[in-house]
CSV table of C-alpha atoms and ligand atoms in Angstrom, one decimal:
chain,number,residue,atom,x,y,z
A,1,UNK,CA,81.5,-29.7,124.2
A,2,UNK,CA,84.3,-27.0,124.4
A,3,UNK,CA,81.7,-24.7,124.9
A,4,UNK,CA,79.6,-26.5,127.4
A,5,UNK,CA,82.8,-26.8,129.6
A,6,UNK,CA,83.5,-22.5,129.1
A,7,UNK,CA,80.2,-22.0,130.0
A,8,UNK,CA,80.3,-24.1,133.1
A,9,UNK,CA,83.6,-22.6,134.0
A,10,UNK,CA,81.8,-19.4,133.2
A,11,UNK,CA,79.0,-20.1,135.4
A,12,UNK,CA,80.8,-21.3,138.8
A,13,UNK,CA,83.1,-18.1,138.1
A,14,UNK,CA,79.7,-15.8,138.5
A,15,UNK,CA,78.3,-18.3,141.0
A,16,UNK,CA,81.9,-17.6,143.0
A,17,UNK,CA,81.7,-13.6,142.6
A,18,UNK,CA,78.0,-13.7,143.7
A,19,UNK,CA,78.1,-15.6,147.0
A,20,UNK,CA,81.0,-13.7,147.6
A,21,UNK,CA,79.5,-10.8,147.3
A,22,UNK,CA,76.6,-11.7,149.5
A,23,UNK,CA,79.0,-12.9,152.1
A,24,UNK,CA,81.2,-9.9,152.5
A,25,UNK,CA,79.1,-6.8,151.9
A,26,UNK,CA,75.3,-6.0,151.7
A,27,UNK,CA,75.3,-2.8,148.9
A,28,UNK,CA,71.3,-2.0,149.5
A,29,UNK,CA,72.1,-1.9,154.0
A,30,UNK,CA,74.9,0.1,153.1
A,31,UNK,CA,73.2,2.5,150.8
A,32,UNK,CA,70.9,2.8,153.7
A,33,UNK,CA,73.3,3.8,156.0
A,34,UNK,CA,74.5,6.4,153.3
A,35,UNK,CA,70.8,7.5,153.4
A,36,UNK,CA,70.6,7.8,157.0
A,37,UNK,CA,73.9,10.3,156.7
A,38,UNK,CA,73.1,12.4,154.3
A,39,UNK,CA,69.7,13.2,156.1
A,40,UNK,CA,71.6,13.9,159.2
A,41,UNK,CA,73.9,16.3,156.9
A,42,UNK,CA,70.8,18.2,155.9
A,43,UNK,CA,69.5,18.6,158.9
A,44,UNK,CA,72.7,20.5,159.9
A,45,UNK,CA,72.7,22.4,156.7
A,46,UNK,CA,69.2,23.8,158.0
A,47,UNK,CA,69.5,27.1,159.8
A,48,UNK,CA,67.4,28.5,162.8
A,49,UNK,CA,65.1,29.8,161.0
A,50,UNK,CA,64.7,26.2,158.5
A,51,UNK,CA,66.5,27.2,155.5
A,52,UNK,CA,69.6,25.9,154.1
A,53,UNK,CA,72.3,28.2,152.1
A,54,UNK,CA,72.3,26.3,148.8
A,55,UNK,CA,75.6,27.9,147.0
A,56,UNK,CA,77.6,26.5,150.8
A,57,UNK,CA,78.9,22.8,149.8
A,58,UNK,CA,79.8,20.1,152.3
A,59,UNK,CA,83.4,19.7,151.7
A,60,UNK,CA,85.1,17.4,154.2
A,61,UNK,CA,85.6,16.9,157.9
A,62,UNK,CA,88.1,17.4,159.9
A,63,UNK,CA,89.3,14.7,162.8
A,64,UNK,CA,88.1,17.0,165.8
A,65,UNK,CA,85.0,17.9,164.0
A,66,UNK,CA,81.4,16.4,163.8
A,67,UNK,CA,79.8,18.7,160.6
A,68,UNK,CA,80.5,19.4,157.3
A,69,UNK,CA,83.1,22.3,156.4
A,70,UNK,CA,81.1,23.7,153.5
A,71,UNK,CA,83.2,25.8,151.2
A,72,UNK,CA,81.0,28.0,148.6
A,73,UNK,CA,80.1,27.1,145.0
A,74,UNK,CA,82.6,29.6,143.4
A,75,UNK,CA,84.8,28.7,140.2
A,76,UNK,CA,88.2,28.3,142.3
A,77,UNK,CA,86.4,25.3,143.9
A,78,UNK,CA,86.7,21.8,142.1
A,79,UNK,CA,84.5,19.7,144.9
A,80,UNK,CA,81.2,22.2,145.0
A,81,UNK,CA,79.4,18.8,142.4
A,82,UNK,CA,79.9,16.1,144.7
A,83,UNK,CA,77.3,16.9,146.9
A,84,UNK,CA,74.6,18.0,144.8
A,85,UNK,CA,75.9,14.4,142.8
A,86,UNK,CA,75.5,12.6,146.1
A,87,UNK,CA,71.6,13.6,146.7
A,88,UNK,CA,72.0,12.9,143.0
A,89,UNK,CA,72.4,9.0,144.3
A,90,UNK,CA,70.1,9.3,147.3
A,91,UNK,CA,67.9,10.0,145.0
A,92,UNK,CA,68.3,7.2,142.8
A,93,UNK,CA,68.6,4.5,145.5
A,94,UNK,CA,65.3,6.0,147.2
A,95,UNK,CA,63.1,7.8,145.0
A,96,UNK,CA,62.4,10.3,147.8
A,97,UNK,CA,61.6,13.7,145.6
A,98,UNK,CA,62.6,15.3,149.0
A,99,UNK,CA,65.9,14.1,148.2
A,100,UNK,CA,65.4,15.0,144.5
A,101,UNK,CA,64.4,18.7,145.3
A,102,UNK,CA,67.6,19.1,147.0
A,103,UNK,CA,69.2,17.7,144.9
A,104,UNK,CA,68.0,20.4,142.7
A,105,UNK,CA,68.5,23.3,144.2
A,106,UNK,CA,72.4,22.5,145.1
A,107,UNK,CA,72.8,21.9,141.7
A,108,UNK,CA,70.9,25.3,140.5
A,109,UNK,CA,74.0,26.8,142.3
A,110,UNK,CA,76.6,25.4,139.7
A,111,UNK,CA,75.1,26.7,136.7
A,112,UNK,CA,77.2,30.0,136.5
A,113,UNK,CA,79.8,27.8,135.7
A,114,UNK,CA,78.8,27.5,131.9
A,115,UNK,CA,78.4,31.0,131.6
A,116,UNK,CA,82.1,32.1,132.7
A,117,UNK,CA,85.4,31.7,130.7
A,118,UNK,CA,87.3,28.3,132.1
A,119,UNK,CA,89.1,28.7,135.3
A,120,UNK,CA,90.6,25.0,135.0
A,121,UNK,CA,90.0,21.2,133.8
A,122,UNK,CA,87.8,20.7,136.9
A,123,UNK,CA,84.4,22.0,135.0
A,124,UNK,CA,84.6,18.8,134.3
A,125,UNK,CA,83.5,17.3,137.7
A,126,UNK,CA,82.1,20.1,139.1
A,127,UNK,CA,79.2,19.9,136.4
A,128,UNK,CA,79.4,16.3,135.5
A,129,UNK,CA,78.9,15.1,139.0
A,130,UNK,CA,76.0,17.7,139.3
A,131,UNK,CA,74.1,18.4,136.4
A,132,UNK,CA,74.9,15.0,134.4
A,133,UNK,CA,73.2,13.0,137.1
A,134,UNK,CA,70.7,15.3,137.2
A,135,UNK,CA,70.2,15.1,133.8
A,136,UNK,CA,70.5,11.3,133.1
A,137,UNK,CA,67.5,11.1,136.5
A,138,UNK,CA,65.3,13.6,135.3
A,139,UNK,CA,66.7,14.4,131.2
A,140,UNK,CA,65.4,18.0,132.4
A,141,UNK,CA,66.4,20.0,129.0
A,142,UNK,CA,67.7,23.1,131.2
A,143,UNK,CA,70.5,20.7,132.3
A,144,UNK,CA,71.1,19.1,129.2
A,145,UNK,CA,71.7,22.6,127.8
A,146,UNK,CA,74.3,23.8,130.2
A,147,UNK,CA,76.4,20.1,130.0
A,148,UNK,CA,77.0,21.4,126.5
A,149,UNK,CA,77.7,24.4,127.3
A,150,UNK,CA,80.1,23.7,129.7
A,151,UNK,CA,81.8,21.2,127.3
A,152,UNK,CA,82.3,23.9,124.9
A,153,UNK,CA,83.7,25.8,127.6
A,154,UNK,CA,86.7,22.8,128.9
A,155,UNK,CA,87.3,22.8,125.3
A,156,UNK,CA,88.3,26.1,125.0
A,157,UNK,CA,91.3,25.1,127.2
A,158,UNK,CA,92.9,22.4,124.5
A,159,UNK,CA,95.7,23.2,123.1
A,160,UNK,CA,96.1,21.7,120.0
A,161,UNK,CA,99.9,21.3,119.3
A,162,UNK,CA,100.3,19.5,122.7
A,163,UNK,CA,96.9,17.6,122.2
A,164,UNK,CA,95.8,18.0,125.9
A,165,UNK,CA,93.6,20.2,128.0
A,166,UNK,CA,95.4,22.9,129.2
A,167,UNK,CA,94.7,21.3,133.4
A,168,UNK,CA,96.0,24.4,135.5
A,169,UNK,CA,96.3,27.7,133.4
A,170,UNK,CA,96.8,28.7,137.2
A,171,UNK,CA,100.2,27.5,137.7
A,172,UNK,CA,101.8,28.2,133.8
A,173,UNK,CA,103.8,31.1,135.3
A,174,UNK,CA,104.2,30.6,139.3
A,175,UNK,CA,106.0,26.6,138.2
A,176,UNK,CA,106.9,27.4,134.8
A,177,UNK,CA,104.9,24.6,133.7
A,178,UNK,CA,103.9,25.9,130.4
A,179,UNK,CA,101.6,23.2,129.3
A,180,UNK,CA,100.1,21.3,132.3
A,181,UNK,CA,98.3,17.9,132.0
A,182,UNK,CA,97.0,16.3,135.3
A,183,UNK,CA,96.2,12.8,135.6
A,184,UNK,CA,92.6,14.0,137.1
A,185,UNK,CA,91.9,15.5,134.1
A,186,UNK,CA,91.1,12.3,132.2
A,187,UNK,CA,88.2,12.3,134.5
A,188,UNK,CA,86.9,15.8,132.5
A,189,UNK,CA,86.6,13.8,129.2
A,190,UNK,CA,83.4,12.0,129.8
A,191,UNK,CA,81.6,15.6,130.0
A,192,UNK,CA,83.5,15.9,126.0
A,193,UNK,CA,82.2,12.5,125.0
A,194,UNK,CA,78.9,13.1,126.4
A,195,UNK,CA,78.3,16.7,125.1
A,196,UNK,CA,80.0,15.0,121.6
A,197,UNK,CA,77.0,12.1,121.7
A,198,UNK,CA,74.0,14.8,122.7
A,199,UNK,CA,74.4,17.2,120.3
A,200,UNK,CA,75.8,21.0,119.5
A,201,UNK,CA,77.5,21.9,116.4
A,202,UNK,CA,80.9,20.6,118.3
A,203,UNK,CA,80.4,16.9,118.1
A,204,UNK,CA,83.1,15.6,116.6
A,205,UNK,CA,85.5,18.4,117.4
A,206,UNK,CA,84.6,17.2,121.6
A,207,UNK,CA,85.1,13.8,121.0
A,208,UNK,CA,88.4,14.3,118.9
A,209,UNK,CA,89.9,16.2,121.5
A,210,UNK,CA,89.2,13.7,124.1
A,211,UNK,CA,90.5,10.5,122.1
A,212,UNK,CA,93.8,13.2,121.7
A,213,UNK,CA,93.9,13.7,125.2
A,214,UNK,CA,93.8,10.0,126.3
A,215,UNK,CA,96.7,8.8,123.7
A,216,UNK,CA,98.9,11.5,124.4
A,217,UNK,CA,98.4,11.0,128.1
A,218,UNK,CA,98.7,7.0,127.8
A,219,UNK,CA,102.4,8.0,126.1
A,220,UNK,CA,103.7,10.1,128.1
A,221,UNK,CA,102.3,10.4,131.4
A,222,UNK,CA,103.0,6.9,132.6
A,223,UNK,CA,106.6,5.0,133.2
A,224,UNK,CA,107.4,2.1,131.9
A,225,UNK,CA,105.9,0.3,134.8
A,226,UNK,CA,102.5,1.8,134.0
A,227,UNK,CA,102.3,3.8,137.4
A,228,UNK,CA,101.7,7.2,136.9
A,229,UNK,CA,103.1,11.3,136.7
A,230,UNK,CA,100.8,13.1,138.5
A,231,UNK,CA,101.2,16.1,135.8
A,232,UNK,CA,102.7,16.1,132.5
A,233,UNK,CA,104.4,19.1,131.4
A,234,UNK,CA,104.3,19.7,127.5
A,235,UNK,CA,106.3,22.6,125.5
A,236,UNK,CA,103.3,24.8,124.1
A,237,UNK,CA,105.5,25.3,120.5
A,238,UNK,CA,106.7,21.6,120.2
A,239,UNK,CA,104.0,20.4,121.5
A,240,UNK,CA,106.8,18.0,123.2
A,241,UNK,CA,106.8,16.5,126.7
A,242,UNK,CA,109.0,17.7,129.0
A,243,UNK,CA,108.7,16.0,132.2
A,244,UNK,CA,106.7,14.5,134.3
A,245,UNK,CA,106.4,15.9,137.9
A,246,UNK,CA,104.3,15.5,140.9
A,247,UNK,CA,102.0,18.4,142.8
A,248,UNK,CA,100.0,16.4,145.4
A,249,UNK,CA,102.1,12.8,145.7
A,250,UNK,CA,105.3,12.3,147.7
A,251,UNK,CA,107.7,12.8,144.8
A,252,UNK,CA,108.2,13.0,141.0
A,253,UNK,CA,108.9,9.3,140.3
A,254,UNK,CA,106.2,7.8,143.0
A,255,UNK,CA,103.0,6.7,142.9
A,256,UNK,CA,100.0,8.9,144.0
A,257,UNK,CA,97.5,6.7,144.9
A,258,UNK,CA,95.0,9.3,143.9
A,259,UNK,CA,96.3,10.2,140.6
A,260,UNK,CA,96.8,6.3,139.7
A,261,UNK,CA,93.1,5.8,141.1
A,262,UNK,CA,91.8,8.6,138.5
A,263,UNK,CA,93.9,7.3,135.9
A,264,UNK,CA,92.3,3.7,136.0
A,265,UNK,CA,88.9,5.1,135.8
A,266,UNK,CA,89.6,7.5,133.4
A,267,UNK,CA,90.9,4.6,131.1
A,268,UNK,CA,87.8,2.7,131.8
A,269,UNK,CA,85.7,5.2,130.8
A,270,UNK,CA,87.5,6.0,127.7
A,271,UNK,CA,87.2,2.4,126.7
A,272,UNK,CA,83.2,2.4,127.5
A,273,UNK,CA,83.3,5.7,125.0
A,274,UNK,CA,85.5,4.6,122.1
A,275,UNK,CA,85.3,1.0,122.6
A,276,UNK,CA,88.9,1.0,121.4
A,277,UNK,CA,90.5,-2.5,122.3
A,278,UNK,CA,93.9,-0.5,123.0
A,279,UNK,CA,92.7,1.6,126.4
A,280,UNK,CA,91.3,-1.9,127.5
A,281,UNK,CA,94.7,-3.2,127.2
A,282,UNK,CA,96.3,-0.4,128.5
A,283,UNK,CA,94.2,0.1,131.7
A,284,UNK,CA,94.3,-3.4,132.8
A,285,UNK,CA,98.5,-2.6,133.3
A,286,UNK,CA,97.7,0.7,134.8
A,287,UNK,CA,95.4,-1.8,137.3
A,288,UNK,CA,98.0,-4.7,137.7
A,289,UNK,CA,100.7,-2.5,139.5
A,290,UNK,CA,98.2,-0.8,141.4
A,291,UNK,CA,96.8,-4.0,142.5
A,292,UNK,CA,100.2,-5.6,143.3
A,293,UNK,CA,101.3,-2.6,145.6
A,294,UNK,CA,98.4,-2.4,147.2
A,295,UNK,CA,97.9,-3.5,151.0
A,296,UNK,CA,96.0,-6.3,151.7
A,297,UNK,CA,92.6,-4.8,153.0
A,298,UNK,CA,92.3,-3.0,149.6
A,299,UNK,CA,92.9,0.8,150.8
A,300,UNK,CA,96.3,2.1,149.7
A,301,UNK,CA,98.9,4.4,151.5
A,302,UNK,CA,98.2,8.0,150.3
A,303,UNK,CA,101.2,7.4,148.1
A,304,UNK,CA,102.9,3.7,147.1
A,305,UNK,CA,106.2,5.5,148.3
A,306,UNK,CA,105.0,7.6,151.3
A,307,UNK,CA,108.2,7.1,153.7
A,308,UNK,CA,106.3,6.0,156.6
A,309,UNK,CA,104.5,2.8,155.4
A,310,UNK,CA,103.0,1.4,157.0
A,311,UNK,CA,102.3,4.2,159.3
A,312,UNK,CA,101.5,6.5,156.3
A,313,UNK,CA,97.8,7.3,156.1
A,314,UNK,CA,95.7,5.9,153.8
A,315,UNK,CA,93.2,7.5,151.5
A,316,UNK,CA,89.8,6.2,151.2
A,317,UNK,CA,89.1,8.5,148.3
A,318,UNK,CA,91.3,6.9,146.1
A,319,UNK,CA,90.2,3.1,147.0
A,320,UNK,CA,86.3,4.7,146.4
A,321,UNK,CA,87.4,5.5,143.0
A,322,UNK,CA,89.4,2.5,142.2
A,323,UNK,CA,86.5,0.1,143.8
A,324,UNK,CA,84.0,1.8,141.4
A,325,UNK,CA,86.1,1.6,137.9
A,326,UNK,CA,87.0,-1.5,138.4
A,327,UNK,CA,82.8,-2.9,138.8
A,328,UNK,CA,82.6,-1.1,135.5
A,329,UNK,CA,86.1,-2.8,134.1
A,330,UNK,CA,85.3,-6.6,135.2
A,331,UNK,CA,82.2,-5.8,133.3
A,332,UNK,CA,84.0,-5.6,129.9
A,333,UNK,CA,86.6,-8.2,130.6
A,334,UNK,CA,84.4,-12.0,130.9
A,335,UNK,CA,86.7,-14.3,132.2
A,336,UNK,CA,89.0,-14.6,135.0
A,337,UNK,CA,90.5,-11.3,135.2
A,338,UNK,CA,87.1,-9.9,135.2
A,339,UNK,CA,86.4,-12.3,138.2
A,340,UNK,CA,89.5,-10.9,139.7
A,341,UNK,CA,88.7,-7.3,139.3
A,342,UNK,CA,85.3,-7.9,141.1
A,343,UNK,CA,86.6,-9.3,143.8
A,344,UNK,CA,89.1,-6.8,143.9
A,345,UNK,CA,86.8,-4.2,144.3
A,346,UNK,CA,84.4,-6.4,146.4
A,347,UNK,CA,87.3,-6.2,149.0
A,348,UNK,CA,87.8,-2.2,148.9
A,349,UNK,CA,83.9,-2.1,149.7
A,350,UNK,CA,83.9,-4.5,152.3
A,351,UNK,CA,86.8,-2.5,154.2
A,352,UNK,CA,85.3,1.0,153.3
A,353,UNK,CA,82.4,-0.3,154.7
A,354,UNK,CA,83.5,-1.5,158.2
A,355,UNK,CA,84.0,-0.1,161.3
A,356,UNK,CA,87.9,0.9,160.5
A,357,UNK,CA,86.5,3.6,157.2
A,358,UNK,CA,82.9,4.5,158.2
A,359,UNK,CA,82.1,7.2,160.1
A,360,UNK,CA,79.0,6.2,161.6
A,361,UNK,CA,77.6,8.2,164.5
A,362,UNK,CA,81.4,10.1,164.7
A,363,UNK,CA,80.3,13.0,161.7
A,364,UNK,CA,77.5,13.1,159.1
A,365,UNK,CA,79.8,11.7,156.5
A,366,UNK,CA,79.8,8.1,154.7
A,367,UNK,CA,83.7,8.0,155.1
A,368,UNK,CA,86.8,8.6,157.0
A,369,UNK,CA,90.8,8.5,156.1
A,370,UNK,CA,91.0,9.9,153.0
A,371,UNK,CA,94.0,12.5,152.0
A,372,UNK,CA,93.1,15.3,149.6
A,373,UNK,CA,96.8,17.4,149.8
A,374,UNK,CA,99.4,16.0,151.9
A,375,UNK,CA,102.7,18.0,150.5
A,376,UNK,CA,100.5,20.9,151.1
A,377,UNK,CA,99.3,19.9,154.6
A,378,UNK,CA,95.5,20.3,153.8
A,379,UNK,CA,93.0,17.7,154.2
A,380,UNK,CA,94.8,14.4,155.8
A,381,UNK,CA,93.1,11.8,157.1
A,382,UNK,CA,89.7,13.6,157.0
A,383,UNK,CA,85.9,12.6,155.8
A,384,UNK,CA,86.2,14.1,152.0
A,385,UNK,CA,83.0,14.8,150.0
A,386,UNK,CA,84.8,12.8,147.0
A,387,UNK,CA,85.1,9.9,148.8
A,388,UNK,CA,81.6,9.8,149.5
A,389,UNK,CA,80.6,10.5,145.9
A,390,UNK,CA,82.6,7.3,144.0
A,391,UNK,CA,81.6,5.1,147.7
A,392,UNK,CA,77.9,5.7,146.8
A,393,UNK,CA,78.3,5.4,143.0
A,394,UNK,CA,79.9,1.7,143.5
A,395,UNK,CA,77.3,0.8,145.7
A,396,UNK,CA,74.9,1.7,143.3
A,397,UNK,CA,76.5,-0.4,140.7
A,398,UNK,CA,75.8,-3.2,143.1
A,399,UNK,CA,72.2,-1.9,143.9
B,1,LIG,N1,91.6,16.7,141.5
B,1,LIG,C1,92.2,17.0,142.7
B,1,LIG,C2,92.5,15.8,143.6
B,1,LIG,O1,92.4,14.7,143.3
B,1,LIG,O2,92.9,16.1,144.7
């Protein structure tokens, strides 16, 4: 009887998250629309003479402009795999081998990067996002080959008396940050789990190191609160944590809607790869008070504490991110806070989705409003490649 009445319960909770979901957003139109866009991108990319520079990535648009900034495919550049990830998409929501051999040759452009030293943590996405859609689409062994080898590669930069990735060996000596963990970096460990689950002499080593990198993070890179440092700094001989600090959010004990954003996926995806009860536990915190803070349409202030809420610009990026983990997160959580976490997301769709985030026929992008550095002053309240990526991959969730 008890069970009956769960199931029932159970049932009208789906029932509820279903008809919700056909009421406020349509994921296969919207996909189409994403289609439509990245069709008019490519027909940009084409030059007089019909051919397109494949190592030249769309990037992100600025408010005056109507194309792509494309930045080149070099190892300084963490965003050159979102593109190549979003035909990646295209691809899977359409079938279109047009789509697929373009997908292809952006990608080809990426594969220096597991034949070079590691500049930073962001091998990571720049391959994952690439080559690992690639591979799970096509399970082309070429690809396969350099995912491992590019795992090997991130892995060089662990240090193992900290326990992290070494994030930014870049700014050791300019901030005297001698160890450097960013919360972005938790991203870089699904390319370690996967590389640890498809072979190489590494396995266990890459999977160790990642499980390292998520405990020690999940200690000391959050307050009590369970909102976020945007980096960890770590002595290199102790192996002790210094301090936590912020590079791209408004200040060292705030919020940074982007780091919190990566942190809940990353936790998410940690979970799916260990299955270890105690990251589900913990990420459904690092959710909560991201959830609680957040304005009511879903798409949060570039930072919780930005001093001009609620004029402060929002970032899309981060509510693309956040809207995609948490499909994957209600799907390990049955019950009502899974049914909470869909709808949750649900909402961050519908609002990315509307007049107010899309782009439409304004710029060949799927999004505007996002914020990629704003104590730096680059890339506020533009169209960001990122964006776009984790937009698509939650719609395809829904697909
Ligand atoms: N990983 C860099 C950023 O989120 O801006």
């Amino acid at each position: 009887m008890k069970n009956i009445f769960i199931s029932a319960v159970a049932l009208l909770s789906v029932l509820s998250v279903s008809s919700f979901t056909l009421k406020t957003i349509n994921p296969d139109k919207d996909l189409r629309y994403c289609d439509k866009q990245i069709r008019r991108t490519l027909s940009d990319l084409r030059s007089k003479n019909g051919n397109i520079d494949y190592t030249m990535m769309p990037r992100d648009i600025s408010k005056n402009m109507s194309s792509w900034h494309c930045s080149k495919a070099v190892k300084e550049e963490w965003c050159s795999g979102f593109w190549p990830g979003v035909l990646w998409y295209d691809y899977e929501a359409t079938k279109d081998v047009k789509i697929k051999n373009e997908a292809e040759k952006f990608t080809a452009s990426l594969s220096f990067l597991s034949k070079i030293p590691a500049y930073d943590h962001d091998l990571g996405f720049l391959i994952f996002t690439s080559y690992g859609n690639g591979y799970r689409l096509t399970r082309r062994a070429d690809y396969k080959k350099i995912i491992i080898d590019t795992a090997d590669t991130l892995a060089t930069l662990f240090n193992p008396r900290v326990g992290t990735i070494l994030s930014w060996p870049r700014e050791v000596k300019p901030r005297n940050w001698p160890h450097n963990t960013i919360m972005d970096n938790m991203m870089n460990l699904e390319i370690l789990f996967w590389a640890a689950k498809h072979g190489g002499k590494r396995q266990k080593y890459l999977y160790d190191i990642a499980v390292s990198h998520a405990d020690k993070t999940m200690k000391y890179q959050f307050r009590p609160d369970y909102t976020s440092y945007h980096v960890a700094v770590y002595d290199t001989i102790t192996g002790n944590f210094i301090k936590g600090v912020t590079h791209q959010g408004y200040s060292d004990d705030s919020m940074w809607a982007r780091g919190q954003a990566w942190a809940i996926y990353g936790f998410t995806m940690v979970y799916r790869e260990t299955k270890d009860p105690k990251y589900l536990e913990f990420v459904q915190h690092v959710v909560d008070v991201y959830l609680k803070k957040l304005p009511a349409d879903g798409i949060p202030y570039w930072d919780f504490s930005a001093p001009d809420i609620p004029d402060a610009f929002r970032d899309a990026s981060a509510a693309a991110i956040v809207a995609s983990a948490l499909l994957e997160l209600s799907g390990y959580l049955p019950g009502a806070k899974g049914t909470l976490y869909e709808k949750e997301a649900l909402k961050m769709l519908k609002t990315l989705s509307s007049p107010a985030y899309r782009c439409g026929k304004r710029n060949t992008a799927f999004l505007k409003h996002s914020v990629g550095n704003m104590p730096a002053g680059t890339d506020i309240d533009v169209s960001i490649i990122y964006a776009d990526y984790y937009y698509m991959e939650a719609l395809l969730r829904l697909h």
